[in-house]
Tab-separated table of C-alpha atoms and ligand atoms in Angstrom:
chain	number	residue	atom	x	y	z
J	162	UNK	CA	0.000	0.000	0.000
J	163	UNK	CA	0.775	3.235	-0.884
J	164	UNK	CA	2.054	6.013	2.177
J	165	UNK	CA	-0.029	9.021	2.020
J	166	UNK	CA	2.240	11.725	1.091
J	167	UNK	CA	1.066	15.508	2.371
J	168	UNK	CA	1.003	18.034	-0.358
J	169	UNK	CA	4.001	19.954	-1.023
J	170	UNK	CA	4.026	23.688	-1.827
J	171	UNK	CA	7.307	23.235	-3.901
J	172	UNK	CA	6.292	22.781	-7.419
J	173	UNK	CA	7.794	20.775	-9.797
J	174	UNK	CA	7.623	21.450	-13.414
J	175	UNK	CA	8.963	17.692	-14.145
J	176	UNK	CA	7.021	14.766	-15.090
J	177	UNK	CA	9.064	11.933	-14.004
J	178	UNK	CA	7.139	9.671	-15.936
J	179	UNK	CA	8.020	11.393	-19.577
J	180	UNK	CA	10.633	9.869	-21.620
J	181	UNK	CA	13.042	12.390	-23.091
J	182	UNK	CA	15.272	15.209	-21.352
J	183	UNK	CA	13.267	17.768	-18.820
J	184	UNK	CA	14.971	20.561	-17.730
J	185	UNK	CA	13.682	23.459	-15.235
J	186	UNK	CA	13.036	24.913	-11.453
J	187	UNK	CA	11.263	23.442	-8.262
J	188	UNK	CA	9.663	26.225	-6.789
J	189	UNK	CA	9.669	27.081	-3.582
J	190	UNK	CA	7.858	29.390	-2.079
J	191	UNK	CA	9.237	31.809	0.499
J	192	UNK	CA	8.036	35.382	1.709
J	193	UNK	CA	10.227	38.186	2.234
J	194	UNK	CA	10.026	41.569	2.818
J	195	UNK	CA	10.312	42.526	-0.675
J	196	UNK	CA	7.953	39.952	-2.414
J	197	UNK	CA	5.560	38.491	-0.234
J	198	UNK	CA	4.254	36.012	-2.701
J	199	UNK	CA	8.141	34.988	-3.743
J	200	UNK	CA	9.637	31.762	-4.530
J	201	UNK	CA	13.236	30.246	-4.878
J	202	UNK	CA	14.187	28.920	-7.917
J	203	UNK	CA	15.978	25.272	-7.325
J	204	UNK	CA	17.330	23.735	-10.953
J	205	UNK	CA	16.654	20.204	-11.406
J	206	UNK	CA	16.779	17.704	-14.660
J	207	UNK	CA	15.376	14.518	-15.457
J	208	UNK	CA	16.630	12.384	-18.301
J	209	UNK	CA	14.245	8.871	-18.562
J	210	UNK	CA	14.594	6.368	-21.728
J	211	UNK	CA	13.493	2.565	-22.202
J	212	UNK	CA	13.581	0.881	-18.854
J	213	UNK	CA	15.776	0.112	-16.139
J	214	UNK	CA	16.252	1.633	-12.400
J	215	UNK	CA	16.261	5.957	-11.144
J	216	UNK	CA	19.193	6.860	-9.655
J	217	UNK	CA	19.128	10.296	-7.707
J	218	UNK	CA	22.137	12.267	-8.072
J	219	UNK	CA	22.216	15.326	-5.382
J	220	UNK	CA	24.804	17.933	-4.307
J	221	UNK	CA	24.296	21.111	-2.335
J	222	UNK	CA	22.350	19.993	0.536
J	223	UNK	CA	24.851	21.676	2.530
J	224	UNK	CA	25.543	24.918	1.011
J	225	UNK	CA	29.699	25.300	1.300
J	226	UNK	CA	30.027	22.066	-0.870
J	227	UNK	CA	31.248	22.731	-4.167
J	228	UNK	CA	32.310	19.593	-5.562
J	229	UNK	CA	29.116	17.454	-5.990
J	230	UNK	CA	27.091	20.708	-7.500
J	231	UNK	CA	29.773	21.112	-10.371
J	232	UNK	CA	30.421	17.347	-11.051
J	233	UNK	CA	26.290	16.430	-11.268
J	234	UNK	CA	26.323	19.706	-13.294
J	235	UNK	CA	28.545	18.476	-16.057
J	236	UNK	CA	26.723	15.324	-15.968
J	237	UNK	CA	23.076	17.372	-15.915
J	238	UNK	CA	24.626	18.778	-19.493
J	239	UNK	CA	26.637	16.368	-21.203
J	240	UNK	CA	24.051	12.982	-20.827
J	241	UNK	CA	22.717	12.119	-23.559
J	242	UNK	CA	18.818	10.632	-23.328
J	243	UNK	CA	19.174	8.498	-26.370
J	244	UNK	CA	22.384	6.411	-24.099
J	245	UNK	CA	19.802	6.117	-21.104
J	246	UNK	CA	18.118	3.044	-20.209
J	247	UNK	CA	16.259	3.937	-16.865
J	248	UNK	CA	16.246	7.397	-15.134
J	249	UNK	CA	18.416	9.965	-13.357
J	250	UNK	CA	17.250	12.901	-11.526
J	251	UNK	CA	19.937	15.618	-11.056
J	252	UNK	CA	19.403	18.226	-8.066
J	253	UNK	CA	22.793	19.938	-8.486
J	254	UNK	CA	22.193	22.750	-5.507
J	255	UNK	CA	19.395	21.559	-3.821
J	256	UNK	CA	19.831	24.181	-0.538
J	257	UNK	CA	20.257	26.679	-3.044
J	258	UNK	CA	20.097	29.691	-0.427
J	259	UNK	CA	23.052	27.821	1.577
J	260	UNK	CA	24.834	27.880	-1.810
J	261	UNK	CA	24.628	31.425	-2.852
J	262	UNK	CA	25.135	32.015	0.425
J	263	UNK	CA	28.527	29.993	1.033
J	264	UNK	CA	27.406	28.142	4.115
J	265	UNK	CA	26.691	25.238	5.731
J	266	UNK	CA	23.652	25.988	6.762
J	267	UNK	CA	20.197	28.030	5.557
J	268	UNK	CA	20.242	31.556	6.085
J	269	UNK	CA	16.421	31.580	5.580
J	270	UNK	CA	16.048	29.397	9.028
J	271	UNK	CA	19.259	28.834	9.969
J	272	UNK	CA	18.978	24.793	9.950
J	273	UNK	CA	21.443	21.959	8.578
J	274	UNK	CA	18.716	20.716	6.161
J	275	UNK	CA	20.722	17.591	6.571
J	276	UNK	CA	19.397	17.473	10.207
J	277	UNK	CA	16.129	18.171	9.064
J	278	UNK	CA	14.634	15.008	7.383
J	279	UNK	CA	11.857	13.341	6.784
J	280	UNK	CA	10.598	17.348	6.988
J	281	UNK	CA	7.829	18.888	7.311
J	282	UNK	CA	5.478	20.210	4.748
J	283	UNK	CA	4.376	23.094	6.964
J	284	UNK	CA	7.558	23.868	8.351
J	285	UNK	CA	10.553	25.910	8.035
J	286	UNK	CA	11.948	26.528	4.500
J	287	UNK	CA	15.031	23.486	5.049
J	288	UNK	CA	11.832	21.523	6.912
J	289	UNK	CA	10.003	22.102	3.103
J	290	UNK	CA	12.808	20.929	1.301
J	291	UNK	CA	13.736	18.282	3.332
J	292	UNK	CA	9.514	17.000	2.842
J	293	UNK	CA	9.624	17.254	-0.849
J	294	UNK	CA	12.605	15.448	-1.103
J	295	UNK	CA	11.792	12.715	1.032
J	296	UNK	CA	8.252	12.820	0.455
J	297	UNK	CA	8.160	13.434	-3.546
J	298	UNK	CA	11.351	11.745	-5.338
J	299	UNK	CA	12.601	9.152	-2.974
J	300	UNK	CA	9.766	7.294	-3.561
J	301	UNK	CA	10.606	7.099	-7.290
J	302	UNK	CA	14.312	6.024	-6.438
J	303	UNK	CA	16.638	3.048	-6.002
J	304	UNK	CA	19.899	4.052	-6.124
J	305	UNK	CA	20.855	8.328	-4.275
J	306	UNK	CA	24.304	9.426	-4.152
J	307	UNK	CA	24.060	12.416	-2.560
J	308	UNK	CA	27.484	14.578	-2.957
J	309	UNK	CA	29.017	16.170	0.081
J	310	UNK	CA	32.433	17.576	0.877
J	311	UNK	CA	33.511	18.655	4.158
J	312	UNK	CA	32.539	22.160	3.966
J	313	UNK	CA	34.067	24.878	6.073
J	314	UNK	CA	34.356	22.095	8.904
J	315	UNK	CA	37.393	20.281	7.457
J	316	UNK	CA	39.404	18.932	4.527
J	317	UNK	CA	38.316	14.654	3.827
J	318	UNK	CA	40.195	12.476	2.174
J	319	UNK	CA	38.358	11.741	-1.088
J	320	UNK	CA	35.816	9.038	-0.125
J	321	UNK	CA	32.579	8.066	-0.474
J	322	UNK	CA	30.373	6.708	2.551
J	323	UNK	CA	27.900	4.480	3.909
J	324	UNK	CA	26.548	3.627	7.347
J	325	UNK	CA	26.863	0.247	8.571
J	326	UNK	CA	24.267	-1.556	6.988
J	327	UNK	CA	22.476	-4.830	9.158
J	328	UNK	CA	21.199	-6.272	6.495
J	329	UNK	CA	23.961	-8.112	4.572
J	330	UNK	CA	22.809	-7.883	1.238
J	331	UNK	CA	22.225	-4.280	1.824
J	332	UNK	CA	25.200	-3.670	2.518
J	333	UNK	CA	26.906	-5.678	-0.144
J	334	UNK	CA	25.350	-3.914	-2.674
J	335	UNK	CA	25.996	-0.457	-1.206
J	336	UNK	CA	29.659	-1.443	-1.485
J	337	UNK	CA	29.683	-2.671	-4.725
J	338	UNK	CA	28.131	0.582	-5.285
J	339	UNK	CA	30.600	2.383	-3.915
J	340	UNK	CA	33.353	0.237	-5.593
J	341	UNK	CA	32.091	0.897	-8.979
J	342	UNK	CA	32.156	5.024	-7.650
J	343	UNK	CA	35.755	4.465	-7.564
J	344	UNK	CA	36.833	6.851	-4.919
J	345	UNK	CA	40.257	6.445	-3.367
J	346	UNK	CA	38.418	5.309	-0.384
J	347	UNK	CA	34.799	4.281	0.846
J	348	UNK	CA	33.999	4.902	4.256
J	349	UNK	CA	31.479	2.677	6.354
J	350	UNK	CA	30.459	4.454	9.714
J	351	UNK	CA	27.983	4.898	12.557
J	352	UNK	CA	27.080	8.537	12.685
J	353	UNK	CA	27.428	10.670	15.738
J	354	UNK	CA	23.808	12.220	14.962
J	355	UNK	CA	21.899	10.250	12.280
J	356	UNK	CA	18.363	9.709	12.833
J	357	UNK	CA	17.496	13.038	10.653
J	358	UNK	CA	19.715	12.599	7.905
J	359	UNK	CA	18.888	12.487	4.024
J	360	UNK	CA	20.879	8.735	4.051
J	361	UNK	CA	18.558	7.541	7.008
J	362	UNK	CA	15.343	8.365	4.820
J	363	UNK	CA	16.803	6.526	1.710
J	364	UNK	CA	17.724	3.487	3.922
J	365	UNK	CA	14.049	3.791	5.626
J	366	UNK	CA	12.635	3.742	2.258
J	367	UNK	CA	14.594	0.751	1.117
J	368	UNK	CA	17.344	2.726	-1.234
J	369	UNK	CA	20.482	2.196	-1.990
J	370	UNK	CA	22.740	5.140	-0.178
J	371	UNK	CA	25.795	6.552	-1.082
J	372	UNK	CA	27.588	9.784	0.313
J	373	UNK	CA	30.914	11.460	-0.901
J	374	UNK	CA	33.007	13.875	0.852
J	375	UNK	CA	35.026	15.257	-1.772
J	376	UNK	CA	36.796	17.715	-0.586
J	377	UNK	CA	36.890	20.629	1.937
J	378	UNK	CA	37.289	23.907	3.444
J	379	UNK	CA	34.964	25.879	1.357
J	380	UNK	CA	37.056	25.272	-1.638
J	381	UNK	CA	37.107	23.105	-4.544
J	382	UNK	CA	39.064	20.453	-4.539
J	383	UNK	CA	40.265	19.657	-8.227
J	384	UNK	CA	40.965	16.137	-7.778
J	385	UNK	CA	37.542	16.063	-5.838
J	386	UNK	CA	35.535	17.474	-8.864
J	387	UNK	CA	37.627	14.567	-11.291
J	388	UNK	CA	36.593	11.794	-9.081
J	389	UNK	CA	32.764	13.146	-8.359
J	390	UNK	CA	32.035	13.595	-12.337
J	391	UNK	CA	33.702	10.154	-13.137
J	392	UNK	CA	31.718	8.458	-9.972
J	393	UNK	CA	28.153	9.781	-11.038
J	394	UNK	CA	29.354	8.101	-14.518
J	395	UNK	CA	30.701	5.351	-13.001
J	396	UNK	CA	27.682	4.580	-10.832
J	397	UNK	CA	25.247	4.960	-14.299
J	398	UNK	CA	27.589	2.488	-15.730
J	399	UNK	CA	27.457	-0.037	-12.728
J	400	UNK	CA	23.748	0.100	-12.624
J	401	UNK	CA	23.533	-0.409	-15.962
J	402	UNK	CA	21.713	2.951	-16.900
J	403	UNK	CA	24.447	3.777	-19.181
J	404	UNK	CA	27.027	1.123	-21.211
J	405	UNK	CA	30.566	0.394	-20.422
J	406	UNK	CA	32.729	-0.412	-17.406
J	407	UNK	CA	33.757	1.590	-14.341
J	408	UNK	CA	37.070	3.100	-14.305
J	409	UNK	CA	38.573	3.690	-11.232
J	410	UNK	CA	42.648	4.272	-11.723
J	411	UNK	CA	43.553	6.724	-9.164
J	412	UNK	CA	45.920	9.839	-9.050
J	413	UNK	CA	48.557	7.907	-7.992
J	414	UNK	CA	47.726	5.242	-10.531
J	415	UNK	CA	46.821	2.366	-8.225
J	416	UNK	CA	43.628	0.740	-9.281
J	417	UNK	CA	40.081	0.909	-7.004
J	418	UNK	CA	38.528	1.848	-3.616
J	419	UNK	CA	39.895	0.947	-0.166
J	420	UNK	CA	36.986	0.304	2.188
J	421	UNK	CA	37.205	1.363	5.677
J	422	UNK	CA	35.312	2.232	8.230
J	423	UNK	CA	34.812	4.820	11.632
J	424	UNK	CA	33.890	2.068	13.970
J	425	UNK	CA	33.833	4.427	17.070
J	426	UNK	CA	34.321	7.500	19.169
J	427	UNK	CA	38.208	6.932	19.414
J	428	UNK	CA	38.260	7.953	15.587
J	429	UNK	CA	37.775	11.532	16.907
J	430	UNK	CA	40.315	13.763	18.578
J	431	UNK	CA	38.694	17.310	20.287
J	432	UNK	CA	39.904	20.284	21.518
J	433	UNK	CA	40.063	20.624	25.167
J	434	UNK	CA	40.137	24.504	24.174
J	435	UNK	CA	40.552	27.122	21.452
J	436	UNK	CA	42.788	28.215	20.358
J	437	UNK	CA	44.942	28.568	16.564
J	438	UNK	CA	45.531	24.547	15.143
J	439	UNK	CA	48.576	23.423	13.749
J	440	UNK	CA	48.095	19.817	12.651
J	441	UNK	CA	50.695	17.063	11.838
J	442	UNK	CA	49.331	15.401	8.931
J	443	UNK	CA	47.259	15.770	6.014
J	444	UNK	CA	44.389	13.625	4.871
J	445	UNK	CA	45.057	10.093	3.400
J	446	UNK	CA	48.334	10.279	6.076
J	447	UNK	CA	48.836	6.743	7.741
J	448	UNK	CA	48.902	7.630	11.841
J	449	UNK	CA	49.073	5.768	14.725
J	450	UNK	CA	47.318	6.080	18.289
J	451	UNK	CA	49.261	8.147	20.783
J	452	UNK	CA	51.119	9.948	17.768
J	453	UNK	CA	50.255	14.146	18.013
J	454	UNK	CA	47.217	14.733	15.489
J	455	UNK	CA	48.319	18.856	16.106
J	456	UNK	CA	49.467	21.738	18.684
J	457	UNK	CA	46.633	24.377	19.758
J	458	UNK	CA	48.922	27.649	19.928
J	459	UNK	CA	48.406	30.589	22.109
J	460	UNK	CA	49.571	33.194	20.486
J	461	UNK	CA	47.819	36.080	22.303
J	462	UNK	CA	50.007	34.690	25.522
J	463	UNK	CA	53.623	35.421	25.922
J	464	UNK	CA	55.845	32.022	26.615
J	465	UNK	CA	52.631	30.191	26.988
J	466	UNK	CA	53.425	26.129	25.391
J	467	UNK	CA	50.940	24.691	23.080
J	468	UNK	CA	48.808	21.639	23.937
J	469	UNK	CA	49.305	18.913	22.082
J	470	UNK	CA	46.819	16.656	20.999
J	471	UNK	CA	46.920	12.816	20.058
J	472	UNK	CA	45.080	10.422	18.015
J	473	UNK	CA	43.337	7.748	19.465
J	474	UNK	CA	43.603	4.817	17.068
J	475	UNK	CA	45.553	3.713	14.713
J	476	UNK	CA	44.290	4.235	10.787
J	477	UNK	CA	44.587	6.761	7.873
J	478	UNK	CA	43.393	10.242	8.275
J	479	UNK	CA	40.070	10.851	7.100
J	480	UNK	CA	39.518	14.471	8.090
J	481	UNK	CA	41.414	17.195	9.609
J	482	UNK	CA	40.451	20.402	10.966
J	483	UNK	CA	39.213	23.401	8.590
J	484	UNK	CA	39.400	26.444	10.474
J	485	UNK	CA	42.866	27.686	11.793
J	486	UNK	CA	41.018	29.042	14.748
J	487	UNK	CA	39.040	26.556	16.406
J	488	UNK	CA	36.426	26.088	19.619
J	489	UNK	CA	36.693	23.856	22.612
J	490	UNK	CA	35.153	20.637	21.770
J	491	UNK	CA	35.435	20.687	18.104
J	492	UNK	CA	36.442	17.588	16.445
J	493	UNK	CA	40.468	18.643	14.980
J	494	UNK	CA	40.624	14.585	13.049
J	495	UNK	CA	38.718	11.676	12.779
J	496	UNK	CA	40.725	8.022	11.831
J	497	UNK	CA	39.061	5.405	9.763
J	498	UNK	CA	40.871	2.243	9.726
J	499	UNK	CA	40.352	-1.075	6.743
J	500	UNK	CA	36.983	-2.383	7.125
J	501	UNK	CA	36.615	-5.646	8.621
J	502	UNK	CA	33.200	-7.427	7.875
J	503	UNK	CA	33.376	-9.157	10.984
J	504	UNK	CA	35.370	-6.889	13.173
J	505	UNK	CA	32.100	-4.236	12.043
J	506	UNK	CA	29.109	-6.314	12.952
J	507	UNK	CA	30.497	-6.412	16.571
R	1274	ZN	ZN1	27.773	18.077	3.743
């Protein structure tokens, strides 16, 4: 049976049924001071020929995250209907406001629309988007990769990402998945606040999931934008949606995707204060538990040391700190370490 679905007041100008390339805006509608019967214009494409499975490309959801929005771009562009069996959905900038607005989260209601799902038709403008998304295309979908980078927050080794799955088969296929992306490395983890997350409602609704973080500090990365435009191709390809054969050389020219996974809350180091961060290593650096991860530097003090602070486990570094000047208890590196099937289900 079919879940009643509450009216959106985003409209869509696509019919995801049509065959053929549709190009255009959702629109959402938002009062301001200046136009109280305004909307936001949010660009999305659908390209659907013959038959065969919707895959749901999405960047932006997070608004500092550059990486995802140009590579699904390209892709939006360059695909060619006629080479399509099945359908892909492109929302290149989905939190457009966070986008023009070079932030992580909304200025219209200051929310991380990524903490926002399944939404709320009636609520705030990320609570909308969060709805229609959930609400109005995942139902049509079996495969989302929905682009991220690290965003102001940090710099990430280029990965993709899934949560630890349960159900075996599940997760088998979300790793083949993320195989066939090709990143350098796919990380399998257990979230530190999940529940309202866009991957939770694709898992709810039976989906495959797959994240990237491609990238950080409010910059783009160029070797993140190479790897997220041959991934979204790579995935079509693996799915069958589009012919030929994942590649997946790397920069360095080794060959494929090293799964790993952020098993627990040793995989974070946090500052016991601010303070300016100096860290050790960069990202994709092999470390080692007790090893410094960084110095936090007082220089407003005269002859005052640094504090040093360690990593807890032993791994590669998946992210390191963004921000030069950082707050007491943010998170300065997290460690994933090789996945383990068994070691994981523990
Ligand atoms: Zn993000």
């Amino acid at each position: 049976m079919a879940l009643q679905v509450e009216k959106s007041r985003i409209t869509n100008p696509i019919d995801f049924d049509r065959a053929g390339r549709q190009a255009g805006y959702l629109r959402a509608p938002l009062s301001r001071n200046t136009s109280g019967w305004g909307v936001v214009e949010i660009p999305i494409i659908s390209i659907k020929n013959g038959s065969g499975p919707t895959v749901l490309l999405t960047g932006g959801i997070h608004g500092d995250e550059y990486e995802g929005p140009i590579a699904i771009s390209y892709l939006a562009r360059s695909l060619d209907p006629a080479k399509v069996q099945g359908r892909v959905i492109m929302i290149p900038a989905y939190n457009i406001p966070a986008v023009l607005n070079d932030t992580r989260l909304s200025p219209v209601d200051n929310r991380d629309m990524n903490r926002c799902f399944p939404g709320n038709a009636k609520g705030t403008f990320s609570e909308m988007l969060a709805h229609f998304l959930d609400g109005h295309i995942l139902p049509l979908v079996d495969v989302s990769v929905d682009m991220h980078t690290a965003g102001h927050s940090f710099d990430s080794a280029l990965s993709t990402n899934m949560h630890y799955l349960p159900d075996a088969d599940m997760r088998r296929k979300t790793m083949d998945a993320a195989s066939a992306f090709g990143a350098p490395y796919n990380t399998v983890f257990w979230g530190v606040d999940e529940g309202a997350t866009f991957t939770s409602c694709v898992e709810r609704r039976g989906a495959i999931s797959l994240g990237t973080e491609l990238g950080g500090w409010g910059r783009v990365n160029v070797e993140g934008v190479r790897i997220g435009r041959r991934g979204a191709e790579n995935v079509l390809k693996h799915f069958n949606v589009i012919e030929g054969s994942p590649e997946t050389v790397q920069r360095d020219g080794s060959r494929g995707t090293r799964h790993m996974m952020v098993r627990d809350n040793a995989c974070y180091s946090f500052a016991p204060s601010a303070g300016l961060f100096e860290p050790t290593n960069v990202v994709g650096d092999a470390v080692k538990a007790g090893q410094p991860a960084g110095w936090i530097h007082f220089v407003e003090d005269v002859d005052r040391d640094p504090v040093q602070i360690d990593y807890r486990s032993d791994g590669v570094l998946w992210m390191s700190a963004g921000p030069g000047r950082i707050s007491r208890g943010d998170a300065v590196a997290v460690v994933m370490s090789d996945y383990e099937d068994a070691l994981a289900a523990g």
